[in-house]
Amino acid sequence: MTTATDVNQPTLEHGAPAGRRLSLPVLMLIIAGGLALTSLVRIITGADGITNVSQMSTALQLAVPIGLAGLGGLWAERSGVINIGLEGMMILGTWFGAWAGFQWGPWTGIVVGIIGGALGGLVHAIVTVTFRVNHIVSGVAINILALGATRYLAPLAFEGHQGGTAKQSPPVESLGHFTVPGLSDALITLNNKGWFFVSDIAGLLGGLVTDVSWLTLIAIALIPATWWVLWRSPFGLRLRSCGENPIAAESLGVNVYKYKYIAVIISGGLAGLGGAFLSIVANPFYLEGQVSGRGFIGLAAMIFGNWMPGGLALGAGLFGYTDSLNLRGGSANVHALLLLGALLLLAGAIWLVIRKAYVKAGITLAIGGLVYAWYATTNEVPNQVVSATPYVITLVVLALSAQRLRMPRANGMAYKKGEGK
């Protein structure tokens, strides 16, 4: 018999206990170690751009829409609904946000962008929850419909306005940026010293207080807010129970349909907010194709984070950072990161030897040797490699983290009211 505690019990698909989560001190130690290794690579290669303030500031801006899309996926999948349609909901957010933004101001655009994404979420909820259509099929359909709908609407809404074309909206007024006076200048100065580790910490922190959008602050605040709502409130417990065992949740009086609908609509709204960020903050206009796969990368960040807000934020930061390499000194920085990759693979091989996984250690070491050979025999990498770096990193991270992941047990499963009776 399933009890209330079973609903929230972390188990693997076959009933084995899930792996222990990293404690906060251990996680911080790992992050510090990674930053120290990056600092060492910066000193060896002379690629100061990999941790300077402008690089980190750009990475933060690029991480925000990815993080918002991932956060939307987290809400949906914690309720048991797979949301492959995040890309389409972001596309709706970009169009609706820019359409309302250039007419009535950027904050109105933000609100309307959220509504646009939420409408996509509502459609996904109706199709998957009420009609129990396969979640993947519904999500793919939403992606296609969103792209088609915005291509149809853009000429009708934007042509004839100054700066507007069939593929681009008129410019939207800026939300504004802020820089923490004094602190930003001090961190930039310290970053420019080039000291080991200290300057890299200064670059990371400087990116958080230099030219930051007000919407970025809201997006960052949504991470702990989501954690508190889903893991510290009765509402969150009921919602997560729908994703773990909806039949048991129904037997305890939870309206499963209602919570799934709420979660998927919020999911769409968050993805729409990410889209509005792209068309109002990242670029002050809508441009066809500007989402460019960020909805899928956000989904990857959520999976990398093991369906937890904190891990999702780290994943979004990683993918945002690699994406920023396209904009600032891409070839030189990616070439320097080849050395970092080789060192990380060496560390991974040593760890596997300690765990007596000798075959895996040998394979990892061989790959690390190839990466180091690439670094040692070249002075730069092709621009095509730089452009592909975010997507390659996405695949590598998912491949390496796959064994420790545990999604909600009822994620993607069709549910019919009354099944538990």
mmCIF file of N, CA and C in Angstrom, residues 244-300:
data_model
loop_
_atom_site.group_PDB
_atom_site.id
_atom_site.type_symbol
_atom_site.label_atom_id
_atom_site.label_comp_id
_atom_site.label_asym_id
_atom_site.label_seq_id
_atom_site.Cartn_x
_atom_site.Cartn_y
_atom_site.Cartn_z
ATOM 1 N N GLU A 244 5.209 12.271 -8.818
ATOM 2 C CA GLU A 244 5.803 11.046 -8.281
ATOM 3 C C GLU A 244 4.820 9.872 -8.303
ATOM 4 N N ASN A 245 3.598 10.122 -7.832
ATOM 5 C CA ASN A 245 2.601 9.055 -7.788
ATOM 6 C C ASN A 245 1.211 9.686 -7.769
ATOM 7 N N PRO A 246 0.660 10.013 -8.939
ATOM 8 C CA PRO A 246 -0.623 10.717 -8.974
ATOM 9 C C PRO A 246 -1.772 9.911 -8.383
ATOM 10 N N ILE A 247 -1.701 8.585 -8.472
ATOM 11 C CA ILE A 247 -2.785 7.764 -7.909
ATOM 12 C C ILE A 247 -2.798 7.887 -6.391
ATOM 13 N N ALA A 248 -1.602 7.817 -5.776
ATOM 14 C CA ALA A 248 -1.522 7.995 -4.330
ATOM 15 C C ALA A 248 -1.929 9.403 -3.933
ATOM 16 N N ALA A 249 -1.533 10.396 -4.743
ATOM 17 C CA ALA A 249 -1.911 11.776 -4.451
ATOM 18 C C ALA A 249 -3.420 11.947 -4.493
ATOM 19 N N GLU A 250 -4.075 11.330 -5.492
ATOM 20 C CA GLU A 250 -5.533 11.411 -5.597
ATOM 21 C C GLU A 250 -6.194 10.764 -4.388
ATOM 22 N N SER A 251 -5.631 9.652 -3.923
ATOM 23 C CA SER A 251 -6.218 8.966 -2.769
ATOM 24 C C SER A 251 -6.131 9.799 -1.498
ATOM 25 N N LEU A 252 -5.201 10.779 -1.498
ATOM 26 C CA LEU A 252 -5.059 11.672 -0.349
ATOM 27 C C LEU A 252 -5.826 12.979 -0.532
ATOM 28 N N GLY A 253 -6.638 13.054 -1.580
ATOM 29 C CA GLY A 253 -7.499 14.221 -1.781
ATOM 30 C C GLY A 253 -6.924 15.301 -2.665
ATOM 31 N N VAL A 254 -5.802 15.034 -3.355
ATOM 32 C CA VAL A 254 -5.196 16.035 -4.235
ATOM 33 C C VAL A 254 -5.905 16.024 -5.585
ATOM 34 N N ASN A 255 -6.294 17.202 -6.057
ATOM 35 C CA ASN A 255 -6.883 17.334 -7.389
ATOM 36 C C ASN A 255 -5.742 17.340 -8.405
ATOM 37 N N VAL A 256 -5.408 16.184 -8.931
ATOM 38 C CA VAL A 256 -4.228 16.027 -9.780
ATOM 39 C C VAL A 256 -4.337 16.867 -11.043
ATOM 40 N N TYR A 257 -5.498 16.874 -11.675
ATOM 41 C CA TYR A 257 -5.675 17.662 -12.894
ATOM 42 C C TYR A 257 -5.374 19.138 -12.637
ATOM 43 N N LYS A 258 -5.907 19.653 -11.542
ATOM 44 C CA LYS A 258 -5.721 21.074 -11.243
ATOM 45 C C LYS A 258 -4.242 21.417 -11.083
ATOM 46 N N TYR A 259 -3.513 20.591 -10.340
ATOM 47 C CA TYR A 259 -2.106 20.897 -10.095
ATOM 48 C C TYR A 259 -1.268 20.738 -11.364
ATOM 49 N N LYS A 260 -1.603 19.777 -12.202
ATOM 50 C CA LYS A 260 -0.889 19.642 -13.466
ATOM 51 C C LYS A 260 -1.145 20.848 -14.355
ATOM 52 N N TYR A 261 -2.387 21.299 -14.409
ATOM 53 C CA TYR A 261 -2.702 22.482 -15.219
ATOM 54 C C TYR A 261 -1.931 23.704 -14.717
ATOM 55 N N ILE A 262 -1.960 23.919 -13.410
ATOM 56 C CA ILE A 262 -1.261 25.075 -12.844
ATOM 57 C C ILE A 262 0.225 25.012 -13.172
ATOM 58 N N ALA A 263 0.824 23.833 -12.994
ATOM 59 C CA ALA A 263 2.264 23.689 -13.218
ATOM 60 C C ALA A 263 2.634 23.945 -14.667
ATOM 61 N N VAL A 264 1.867 23.413 -15.606
ATOM 62 C CA VAL A 264 2.216 23.553 -17.023
ATOM 63 C C VAL A 264 1.976 24.983 -17.502
ATOM 64 N N ILE A 265 0.950 25.640 -16.990
ATOM 65 C CA ILE A 265 0.721 27.044 -17.359
ATOM 66 C C ILE A 265 1.846 27.919 -16.805
ATOM 67 N N ILE A 266 2.265 27.680 -15.551
ATOM 68 C CA ILE A 266 3.412 28.409 -14.997
ATOM 69 C C ILE A 266 4.665 28.113 -15.824
ATOM 70 N N SER A 267 4.819 26.861 -16.225
ATOM 71 C CA SER A 267 5.950 26.471 -17.069
ATOM 72 C C SER A 267 5.989 27.304 -18.346
ATOM 73 N N GLY A 268 4.852 27.412 -19.009
ATOM 74 C CA GLY A 268 4.794 28.216 -20.220
ATOM 75 C C GLY A 268 5.059 29.689 -19.948
ATOM 76 N N GLY A 269 4.540 30.202 -18.825
ATOM 77 C CA GLY A 269 4.775 31.599 -18.481
ATOM 78 C C GLY A 269 6.245 31.896 -18.253
ATOM 79 N N LEU A 270 6.945 30.988 -17.584
ATOM 80 C CA LEU A 270 8.383 31.182 -17.344
ATOM 81 C C LEU A 270 9.162 31.114 -18.662
ATOM 82 N N ALA A 271 8.803 30.178 -19.541
ATOM 83 C CA ALA A 271 9.447 30.126 -20.848
ATOM 84 C C ALA A 271 9.150 31.393 -21.647
ATOM 85 N N GLY A 272 7.900 31.884 -21.559
ATOM 86 C CA GLY A 272 7.552 33.137 -22.217
ATOM 87 C C GLY A 272 8.347 34.310 -21.674
ATOM 88 N N LEU A 273 8.602 34.314 -20.359
ATOM 89 C CA LEU A 273 9.434 35.357 -19.761
ATOM 90 C C LEU A 273 10.853 35.285 -20.316
ATOM 91 N N GLY A 274 11.365 34.058 -20.488
ATOM 92 C CA GLY A 274 12.685 33.908 -21.104
ATOM 93 C C GLY A 274 12.703 34.439 -22.522
ATOM 94 N N GLY A 275 11.625 34.182 -23.271
ATOM 95 C CA GLY A 275 11.539 34.713 -24.624
ATOM 96 C C GLY A 275 11.456 36.236 -24.635
ATOM 97 N N ALA A 276 10.669 36.811 -23.725
ATOM 98 C CA ALA A 276 10.567 38.264 -23.638
ATOM 99 C C ALA A 276 11.914 38.884 -23.270
ATOM 100 N N PHE A 277 12.686 38.191 -22.443
ATOM 101 C CA PHE A 277 14.035 38.673 -22.111
ATOM 102 C C PHE A 277 14.877 38.798 -23.380
ATOM 103 N N LEU A 278 14.752 37.825 -24.274
ATOM 104 C CA LEU A 278 15.535 37.858 -25.508
ATOM 105 C C LEU A 278 15.153 39.031 -26.396
ATOM 106 N N SER A 279 13.856 39.334 -26.490
ATOM 107 C CA SER A 279 13.406 40.361 -27.428
ATOM 108 C C SER A 279 13.294 41.753 -26.812
ATOM 109 N N ILE A 280 13.529 41.874 -25.506
ATOM 110 C CA ILE A 280 13.443 43.182 -24.852
ATOM 111 C C ILE A 280 14.762 43.579 -24.196
ATOM 112 N N VAL A 281 15.457 42.627 -23.603
ATOM 113 C CA VAL A 281 16.705 42.929 -22.884
ATOM 114 C C VAL A 281 17.927 42.551 -23.710
ATOM 115 N N ALA A 282 18.028 41.279 -24.115
ATOM 116 C CA ALA A 282 19.204 40.843 -24.880
ATOM 117 C C ALA A 282 19.302 41.576 -26.206
ATOM 118 N N ASN A 283 18.171 41.690 -26.919
ATOM 119 C CA ASN A 283 18.058 42.501 -28.136
ATOM 120 C C ASN A 283 16.781 43.323 -27.995
ATOM 121 N N PRO A 284 16.809 44.607 -28.282
ATOM 122 C CA PRO A 284 15.602 45.418 -28.074
ATOM 123 C C PRO A 284 14.592 45.305 -29.219
ATOM 124 N N PHE A 285 14.423 44.104 -29.762
ATOM 125 C CA PHE A 285 13.447 43.888 -30.828
ATOM 126 C C PHE A 285 13.261 42.393 -31.027
ATOM 127 N N TYR A 286 12.114 42.045 -31.613
ATOM 128 C CA TYR A 286 11.880 40.656 -32.013
ATOM 129 C C TYR A 286 12.586 40.404 -33.330
ATOM 130 N N LEU A 287 13.231 39.250 -33.436
ATOM 131 C CA LEU A 287 13.898 38.850 -34.667
ATOM 132 C C LEU A 287 13.621 37.374 -34.897
ATOM 133 N N GLU A 288 13.140 37.042 -36.063
ATOM 134 C CA GLU A 288 12.816 35.645 -36.348
ATOM 135 C C GLU A 288 14.040 34.750 -36.134
ATOM 136 N N GLY A 289 13.856 33.681 -35.383
ATOM 137 C CA GLY A 289 14.937 32.732 -35.134
ATOM 138 C C GLY A 289 15.830 33.076 -33.961
ATOM 139 N N GLN A 290 15.492 34.127 -33.184
ATOM 140 C CA GLN A 290 16.397 34.547 -32.120
ATOM 141 C C GLN A 290 16.406 33.599 -30.917
ATOM 142 N N VAL A 291 15.403 32.745 -30.778
ATOM 143 C CA VAL A 291 15.433 31.767 -29.674
ATOM 144 C C VAL A 291 16.556 30.757 -29.895
ATOM 145 N N SER A 292 16.702 30.290 -31.128
ATOM 146 C CA SER A 292 17.879 29.528 -31.556
ATOM 147 C C SER A 292 18.208 28.337 -30.650
ATOM 148 N N GLY A 293 17.197 27.564 -30.296
ATOM 149 C CA GLY A 293 17.428 26.340 -29.538
ATOM 150 C C GLY A 293 17.594 26.515 -28.047
ATOM 151 N N ARG A 294 17.404 27.721 -27.528
ATOM 152 C CA ARG A 294 17.611 27.932 -26.088
ATOM 153 C C ARG A 294 16.583 27.197 -25.232
ATOM 154 N N GLY A 295 15.407 26.952 -25.791
ATOM 155 C CA GLY A 295 14.423 26.176 -25.050
ATOM 156 C C GLY A 295 14.910 24.756 -24.801
ATOM 157 N N PHE A 296 15.554 24.168 -25.802
ATOM 158 C CA PHE A 296 16.089 22.812 -25.639
ATOM 159 C C PHE A 296 17.295 22.810 -24.705
ATOM 160 N N ILE A 297 18.129 23.853 -24.804
ATOM 161 C CA ILE A 297 19.276 23.931 -23.892
ATOM 162 C C ILE A 297 18.792 24.135 -22.456
ATOM 163 N N GLY A 298 17.701 24.899 -22.286
ATOM 164 C CA GLY A 298 17.122 25.053 -20.955
ATOM 165 C C GLY A 298 16.637 23.724 -20.405
ATOM 166 N N LEU A 299 16.050 22.907 -21.269
ATOM 167 C CA LEU A 299 15.626 21.567 -20.860
ATOM 168 C C LEU A 299 16.838 20.733 -20.445
ATOM 169 N N ALA A 300 17.945 20.885 -21.190
ATOM 170 C CA ALA A 300 19.172 20.171 -20.840
ATOM 171 C C ALA A 300 19.723 20.657 -19.502
#
